[in-house]
Short mmCIF file of C-alpha atoms and ligand atoms in Angstrom, two decimals:
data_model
loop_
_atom_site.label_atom_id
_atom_site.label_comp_id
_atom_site.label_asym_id
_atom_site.label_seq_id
_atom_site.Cartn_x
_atom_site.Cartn_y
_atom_site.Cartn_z
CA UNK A 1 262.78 186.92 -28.71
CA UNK A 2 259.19 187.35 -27.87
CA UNK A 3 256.98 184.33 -27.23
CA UNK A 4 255.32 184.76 -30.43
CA UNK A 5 258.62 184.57 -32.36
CA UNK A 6 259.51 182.07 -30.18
CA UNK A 7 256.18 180.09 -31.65
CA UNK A 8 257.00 180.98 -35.18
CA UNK A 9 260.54 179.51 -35.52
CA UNK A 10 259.44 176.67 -34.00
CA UNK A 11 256.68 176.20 -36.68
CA UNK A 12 259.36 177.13 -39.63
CA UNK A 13 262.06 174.73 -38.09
CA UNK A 14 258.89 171.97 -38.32
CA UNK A 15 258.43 172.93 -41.65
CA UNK A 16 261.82 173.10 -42.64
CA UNK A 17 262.74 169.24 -41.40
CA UNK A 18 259.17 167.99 -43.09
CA UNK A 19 260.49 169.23 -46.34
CA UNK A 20 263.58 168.28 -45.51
CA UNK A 21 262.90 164.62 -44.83
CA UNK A 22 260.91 164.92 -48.07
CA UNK A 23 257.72 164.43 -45.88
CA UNK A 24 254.77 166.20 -47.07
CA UNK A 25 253.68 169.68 -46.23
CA UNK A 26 249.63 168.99 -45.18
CA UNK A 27 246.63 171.84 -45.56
CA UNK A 28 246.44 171.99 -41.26
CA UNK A 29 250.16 172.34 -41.13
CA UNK A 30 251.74 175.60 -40.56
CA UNK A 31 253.55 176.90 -43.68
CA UNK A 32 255.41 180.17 -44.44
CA UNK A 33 252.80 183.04 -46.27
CA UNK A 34 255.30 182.45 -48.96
CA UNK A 35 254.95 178.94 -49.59
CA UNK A 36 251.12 179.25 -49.52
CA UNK A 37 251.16 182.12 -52.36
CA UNK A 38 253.47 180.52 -54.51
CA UNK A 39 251.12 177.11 -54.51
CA UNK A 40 248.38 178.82 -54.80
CA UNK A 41 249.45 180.75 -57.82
CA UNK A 42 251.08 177.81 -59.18
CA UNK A 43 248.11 175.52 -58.93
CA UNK A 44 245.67 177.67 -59.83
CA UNK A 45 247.57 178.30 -63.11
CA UNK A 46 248.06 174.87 -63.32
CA UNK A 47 244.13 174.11 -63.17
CA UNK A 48 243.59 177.17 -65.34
CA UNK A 49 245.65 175.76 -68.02
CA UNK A 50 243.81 172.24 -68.07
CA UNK A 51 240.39 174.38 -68.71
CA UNK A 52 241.93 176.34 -71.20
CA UNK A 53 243.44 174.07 -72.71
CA UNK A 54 240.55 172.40 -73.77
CA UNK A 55 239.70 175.24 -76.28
CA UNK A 56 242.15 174.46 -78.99
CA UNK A 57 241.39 170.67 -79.03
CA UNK A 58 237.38 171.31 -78.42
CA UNK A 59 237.70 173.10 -81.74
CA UNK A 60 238.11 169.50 -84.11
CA UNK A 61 235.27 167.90 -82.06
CA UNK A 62 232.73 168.63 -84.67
CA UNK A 63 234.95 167.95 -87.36
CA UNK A 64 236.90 164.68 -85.96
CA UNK A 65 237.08 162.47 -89.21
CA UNK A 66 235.85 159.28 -87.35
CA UNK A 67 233.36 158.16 -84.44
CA UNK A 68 236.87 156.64 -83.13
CA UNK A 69 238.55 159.53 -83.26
CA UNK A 70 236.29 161.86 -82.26
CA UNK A 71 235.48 159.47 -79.22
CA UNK A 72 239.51 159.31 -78.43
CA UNK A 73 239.28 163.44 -78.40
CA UNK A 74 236.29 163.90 -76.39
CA UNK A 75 237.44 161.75 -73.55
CA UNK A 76 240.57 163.60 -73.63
CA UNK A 77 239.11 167.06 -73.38
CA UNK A 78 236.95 165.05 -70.11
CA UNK A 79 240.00 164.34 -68.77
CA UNK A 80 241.81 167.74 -69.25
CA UNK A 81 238.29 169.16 -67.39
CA UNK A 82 238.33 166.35 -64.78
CA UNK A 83 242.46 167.72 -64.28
CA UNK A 84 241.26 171.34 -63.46
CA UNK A 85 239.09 169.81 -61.14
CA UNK A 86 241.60 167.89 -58.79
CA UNK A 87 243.38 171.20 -59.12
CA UNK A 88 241.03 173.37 -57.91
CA UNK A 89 240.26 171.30 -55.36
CA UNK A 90 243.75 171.27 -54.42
CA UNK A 91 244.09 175.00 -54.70
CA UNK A 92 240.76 175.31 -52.29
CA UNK A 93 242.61 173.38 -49.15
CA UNK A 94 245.25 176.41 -49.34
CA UNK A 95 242.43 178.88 -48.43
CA UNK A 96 241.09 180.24 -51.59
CA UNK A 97 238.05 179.92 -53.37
CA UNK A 98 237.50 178.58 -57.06
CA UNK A 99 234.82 181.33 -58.05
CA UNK A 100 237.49 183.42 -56.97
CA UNK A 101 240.40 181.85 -59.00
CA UNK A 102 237.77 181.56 -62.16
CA UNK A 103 237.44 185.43 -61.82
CA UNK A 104 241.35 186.34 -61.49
CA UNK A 105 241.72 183.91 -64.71
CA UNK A 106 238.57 185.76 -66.99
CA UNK A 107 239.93 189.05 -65.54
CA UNK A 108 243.72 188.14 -66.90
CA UNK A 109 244.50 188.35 -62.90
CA UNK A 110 245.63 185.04 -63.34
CA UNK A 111 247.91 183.47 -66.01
CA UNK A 112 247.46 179.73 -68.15
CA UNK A 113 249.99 178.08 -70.10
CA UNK A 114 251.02 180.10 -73.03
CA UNK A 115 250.79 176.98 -75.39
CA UNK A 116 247.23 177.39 -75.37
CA UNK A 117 247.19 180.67 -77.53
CA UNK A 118 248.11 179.56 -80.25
CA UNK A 119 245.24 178.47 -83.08
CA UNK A 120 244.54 174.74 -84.09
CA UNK A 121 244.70 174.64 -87.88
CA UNK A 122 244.43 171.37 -88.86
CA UNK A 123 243.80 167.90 -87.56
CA UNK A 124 246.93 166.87 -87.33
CA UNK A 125 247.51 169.53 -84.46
CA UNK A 126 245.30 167.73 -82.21
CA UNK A 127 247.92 165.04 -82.94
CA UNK A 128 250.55 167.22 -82.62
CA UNK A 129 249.28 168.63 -78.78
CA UNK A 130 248.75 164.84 -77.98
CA UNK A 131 252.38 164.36 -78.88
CA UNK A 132 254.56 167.04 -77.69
CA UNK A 133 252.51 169.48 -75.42
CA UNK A 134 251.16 166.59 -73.29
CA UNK A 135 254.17 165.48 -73.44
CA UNK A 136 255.97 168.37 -72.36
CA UNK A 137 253.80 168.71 -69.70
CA UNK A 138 254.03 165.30 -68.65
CA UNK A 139 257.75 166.30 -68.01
CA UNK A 140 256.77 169.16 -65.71
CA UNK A 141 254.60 167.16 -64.14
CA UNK A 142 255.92 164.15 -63.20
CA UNK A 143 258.27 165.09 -60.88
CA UNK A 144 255.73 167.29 -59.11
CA UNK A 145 254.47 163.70 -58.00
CA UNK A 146 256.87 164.28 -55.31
CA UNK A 147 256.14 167.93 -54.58
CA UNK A 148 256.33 168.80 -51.04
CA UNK A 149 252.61 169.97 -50.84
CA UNK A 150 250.55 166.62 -50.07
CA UNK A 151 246.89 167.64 -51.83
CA UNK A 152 249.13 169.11 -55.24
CA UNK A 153 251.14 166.11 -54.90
CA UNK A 154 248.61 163.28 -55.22
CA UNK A 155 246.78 164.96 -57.63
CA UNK A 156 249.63 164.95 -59.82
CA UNK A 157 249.46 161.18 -59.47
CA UNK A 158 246.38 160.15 -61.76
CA UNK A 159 247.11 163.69 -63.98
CA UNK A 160 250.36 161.82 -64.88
CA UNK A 161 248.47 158.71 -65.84
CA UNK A 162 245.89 160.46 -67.84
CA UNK A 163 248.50 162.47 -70.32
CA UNK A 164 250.35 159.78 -70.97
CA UNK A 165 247.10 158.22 -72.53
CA UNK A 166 246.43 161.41 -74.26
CA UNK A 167 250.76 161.54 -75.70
CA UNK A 168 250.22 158.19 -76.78
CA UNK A 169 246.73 158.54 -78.90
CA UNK A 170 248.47 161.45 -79.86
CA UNK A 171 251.65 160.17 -81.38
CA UNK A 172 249.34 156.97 -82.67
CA UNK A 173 247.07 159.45 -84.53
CA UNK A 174 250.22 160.90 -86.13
CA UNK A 175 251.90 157.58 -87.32
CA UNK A 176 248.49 156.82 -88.86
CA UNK A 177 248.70 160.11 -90.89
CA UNK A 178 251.79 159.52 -91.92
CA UNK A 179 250.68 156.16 -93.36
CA UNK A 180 248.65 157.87 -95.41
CA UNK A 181 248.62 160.04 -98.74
CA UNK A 182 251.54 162.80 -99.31
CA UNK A 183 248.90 165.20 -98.38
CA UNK A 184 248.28 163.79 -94.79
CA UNK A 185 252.20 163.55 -94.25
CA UNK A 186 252.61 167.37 -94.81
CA UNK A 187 249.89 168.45 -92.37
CA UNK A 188 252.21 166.80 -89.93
CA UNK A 189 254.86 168.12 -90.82
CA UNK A 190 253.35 171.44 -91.19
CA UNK A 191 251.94 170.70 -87.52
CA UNK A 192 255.23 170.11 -85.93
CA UNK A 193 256.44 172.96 -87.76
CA UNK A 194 254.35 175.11 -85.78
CA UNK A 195 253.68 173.23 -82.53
CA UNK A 196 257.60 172.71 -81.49
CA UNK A 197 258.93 175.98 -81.05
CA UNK A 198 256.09 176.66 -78.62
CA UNK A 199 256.24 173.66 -76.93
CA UNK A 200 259.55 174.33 -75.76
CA UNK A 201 258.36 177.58 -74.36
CA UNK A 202 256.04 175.22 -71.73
CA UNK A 203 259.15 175.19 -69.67
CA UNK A 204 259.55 178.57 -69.11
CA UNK A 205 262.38 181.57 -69.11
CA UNK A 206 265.55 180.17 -69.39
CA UNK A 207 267.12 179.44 -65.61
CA UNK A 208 269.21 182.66 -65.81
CA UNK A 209 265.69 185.01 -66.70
CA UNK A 210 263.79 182.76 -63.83
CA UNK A 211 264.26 184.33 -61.10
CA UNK A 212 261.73 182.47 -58.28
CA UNK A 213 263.10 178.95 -59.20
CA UNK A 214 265.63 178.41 -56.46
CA UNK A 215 263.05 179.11 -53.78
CA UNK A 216 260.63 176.55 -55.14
CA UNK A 217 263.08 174.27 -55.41
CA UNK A 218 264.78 175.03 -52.29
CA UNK A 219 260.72 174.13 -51.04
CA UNK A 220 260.90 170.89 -53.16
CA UNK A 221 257.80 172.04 -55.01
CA UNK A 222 259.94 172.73 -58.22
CA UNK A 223 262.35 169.59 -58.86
CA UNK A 224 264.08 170.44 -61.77
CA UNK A 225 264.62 173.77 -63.12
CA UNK A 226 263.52 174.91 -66.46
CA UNK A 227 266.36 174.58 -69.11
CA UNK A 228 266.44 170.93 -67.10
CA UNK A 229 263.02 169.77 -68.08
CA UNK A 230 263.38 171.36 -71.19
CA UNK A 231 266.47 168.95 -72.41
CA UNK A 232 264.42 166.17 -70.78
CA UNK A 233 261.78 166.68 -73.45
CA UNK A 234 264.03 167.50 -76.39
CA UNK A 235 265.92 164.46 -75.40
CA UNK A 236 262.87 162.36 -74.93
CA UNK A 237 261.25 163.70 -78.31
CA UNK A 238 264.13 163.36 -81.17
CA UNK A 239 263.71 159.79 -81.13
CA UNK A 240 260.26 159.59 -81.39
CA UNK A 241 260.27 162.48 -84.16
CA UNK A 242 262.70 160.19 -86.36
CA UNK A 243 260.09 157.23 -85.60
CA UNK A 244 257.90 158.94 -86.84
CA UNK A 245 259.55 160.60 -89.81
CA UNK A 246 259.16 163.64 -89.60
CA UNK A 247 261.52 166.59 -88.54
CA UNK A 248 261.90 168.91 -86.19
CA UNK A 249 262.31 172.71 -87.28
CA UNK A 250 265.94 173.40 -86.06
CA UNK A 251 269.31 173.12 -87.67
CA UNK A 252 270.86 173.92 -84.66
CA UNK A 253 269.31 170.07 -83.24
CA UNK A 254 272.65 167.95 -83.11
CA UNK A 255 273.97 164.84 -80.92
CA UNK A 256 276.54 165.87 -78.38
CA UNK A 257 278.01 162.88 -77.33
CA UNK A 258 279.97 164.67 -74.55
CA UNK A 259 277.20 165.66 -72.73
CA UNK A 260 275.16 162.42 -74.14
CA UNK A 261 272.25 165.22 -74.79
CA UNK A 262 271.02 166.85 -77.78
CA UNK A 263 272.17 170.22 -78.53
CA UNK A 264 269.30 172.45 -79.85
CA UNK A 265 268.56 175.85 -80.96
CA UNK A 266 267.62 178.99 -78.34
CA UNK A 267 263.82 179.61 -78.29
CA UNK A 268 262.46 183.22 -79.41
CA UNK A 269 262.20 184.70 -76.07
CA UNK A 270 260.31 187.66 -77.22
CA UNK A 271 257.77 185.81 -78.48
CA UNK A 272 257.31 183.98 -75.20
CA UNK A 273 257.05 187.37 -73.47
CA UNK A 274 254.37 188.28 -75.65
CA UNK A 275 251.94 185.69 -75.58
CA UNK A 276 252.25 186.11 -71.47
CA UNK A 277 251.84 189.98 -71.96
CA UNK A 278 248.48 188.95 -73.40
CA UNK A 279 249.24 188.83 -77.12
CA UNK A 280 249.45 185.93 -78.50
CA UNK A 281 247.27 184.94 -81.33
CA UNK A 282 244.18 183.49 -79.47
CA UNK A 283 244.32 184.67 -75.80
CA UNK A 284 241.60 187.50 -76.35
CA UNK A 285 239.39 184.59 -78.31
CA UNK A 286 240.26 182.03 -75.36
CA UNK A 287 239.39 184.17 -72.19
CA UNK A 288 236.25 185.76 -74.01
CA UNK A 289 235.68 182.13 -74.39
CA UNK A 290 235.99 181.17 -70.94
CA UNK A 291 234.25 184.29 -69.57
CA UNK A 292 231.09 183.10 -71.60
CA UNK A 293 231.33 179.78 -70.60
CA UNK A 294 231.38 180.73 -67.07
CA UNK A 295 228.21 182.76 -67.65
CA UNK A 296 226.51 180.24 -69.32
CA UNK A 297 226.75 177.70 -66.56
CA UNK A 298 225.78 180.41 -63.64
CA UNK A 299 222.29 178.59 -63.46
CA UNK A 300 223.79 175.55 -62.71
CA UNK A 301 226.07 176.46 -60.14
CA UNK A 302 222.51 178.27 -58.82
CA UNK A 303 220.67 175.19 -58.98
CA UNK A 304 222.76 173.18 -57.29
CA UNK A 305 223.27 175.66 -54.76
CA UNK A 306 219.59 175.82 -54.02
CA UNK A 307 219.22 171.95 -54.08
CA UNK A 308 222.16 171.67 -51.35
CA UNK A 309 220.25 174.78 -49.52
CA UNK A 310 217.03 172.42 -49.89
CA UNK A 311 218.64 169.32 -48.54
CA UNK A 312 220.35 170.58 -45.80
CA UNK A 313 216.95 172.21 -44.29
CA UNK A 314 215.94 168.55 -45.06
CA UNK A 315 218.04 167.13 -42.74
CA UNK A 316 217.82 169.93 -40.16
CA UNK A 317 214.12 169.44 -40.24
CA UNK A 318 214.46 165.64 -40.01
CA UNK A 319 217.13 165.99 -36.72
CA UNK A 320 214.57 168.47 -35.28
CA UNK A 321 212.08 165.54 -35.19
CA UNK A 322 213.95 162.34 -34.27
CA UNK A 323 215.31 164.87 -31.41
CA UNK A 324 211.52 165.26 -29.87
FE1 LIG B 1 245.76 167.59 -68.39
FE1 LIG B 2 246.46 166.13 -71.40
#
């Protein structure tokens, strides 16, 4: 062994017994070119998915059907913002840069969760996303709480926090339509209809199509694989879909006492692999979307560019004198 491999295992047996000791992985530690990748493509999806995702929502702002509600949906689309945010930020101490990510995600470099490509139709979605995509992705999400990688790790923290406020004033906004006329009760349904299938595809390929899970879990960012988190949620959601009264759109949904789990029906795969691929029925819409948005705010990201140019000759100039 040469000195420098000498160096390297070193660094990778350091890393090894951090992750190991479920210590966490910190941005001035050494870490395998691997590891690094995989975070940064991970959390930089993540964050891209908490911008995107504010699209479908953002589209009943206008049109809430109370000040209440419409307050309750516009600090929930502030939060989802404030989540890409941390993310970002978390992405930026593994070396990259968020213009940088921004332009991977308008050039379709970069992937968002395919849940977001699919069209709002009625109210009772936003209900219906508040419910079971925020809470499917409070399943992913809270066991990346403990991820190895400190920065993703506390983030996750408050993010946690936040969507269980925005499940909760989604489920409440659904048992208060389903108070109400005949009408109201079959937009639900007709939401959930609609909403579940894709909400199971959150989680991912199944574990035998999913190919990079080991390693991520063998690096404790991953906890859980997919068809794991995915019984989580259909075992945390019957309940609360019977509480609610309204049901969920698969015969094959049954109690197996055995494995104290619900059984449930296989997800349309294909479909999955299409909305990735690009063609689902809003990604074109919600990129072009984002790609104008990003445009439109240029002059503010200029502005405060100059003003931080501005202030910093400030100071310089103000050094320059208290030092003669
Ligand atoms: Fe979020
Ligand atoms: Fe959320």
């Amino acid at each position: 062994m040469t000195a420098t491999e000498t160096d390297v295992a070193a660094l990778e047996a350091r890393f090894d017994a951090v992750v190991a000791a479920e210590q966490r992985i910190e941005p001035r530690d050494w870490m395998p070119d691997a590891y690094r990748a995989t975070l940064v493509r991970q959390i930089a999806q993540h964050a891209h998915s908490e911008i995107i995702g504010m699209q479908p929502e953002g589209n009943w702002l206008t049109r809430a059907p109370s000040l209440r509600r419409k307050a309750t949906l516009l600090a929930k689309a502030q939060d989802e913002a404030g989540h890409g945010l941390y993310l970002y930020a978390a992405a930026e101490t593994l070396g990259v840069d968020r213009a940088e990510l921004t332009e991977k995600l308008v050039d379709g470099r970069q992937k968002y969760s395919s849940i977001f490509n699919y069209p709002t139709l009625t109210f009772a979605d936003v209900g219906v996303i508040g419910w079971l995509v925020d809470g499917a992705a409070i399943c992913n999400q809270v066991p990346l709480c403990r991820c190895s990688y400190g920065p993703y790790a506390r983030a996750m923290v408050r993010v946690c926090k936040e969507e269980s406020f925005h499940q909760r004033q989604g489920y409440e906004l659904l048992m208060t339509m389903m108070r109400g006329t005949t009408a109201q009760r079959r937009m639900v349904q007709d939401a959930v209809d609609r909403w579940w299938w894709p909400s199971l595809m959150m989680f991912g390929p199944p574990d035998d199509d999913s190919p990079n899970t080991a390693r991520s879990m063998g690096w404790r960012i991953k906890r859980h694989t997919n068809d794991e988190l995915r019984q989580r949620f259909v075992d945390m959601t019957v309940p609360q879909a019977e509480h609610l009264g309204v049901t969920l759109p698969d015969p094959a949904l049954a109690w197996n006492a055995e494995r104290g789990s619900w059984d449930f029906g296989e997800p349309d795969w294909s479909e999955l692999k299409q909305v990735i691929k690009g063609q689902g029925p809003c990604n074109a819409q919600r990129v072009e979307r984002r790609r104008a948005a990003h445009e439109d705010g240029a002059w503010v990201r200029e502005a405060a560019l100059a003003y931080a140019q501005k202030q910093a000759g400030q100071r310089q100039a103000e050094q320059k004198r208290s030092a003669q």
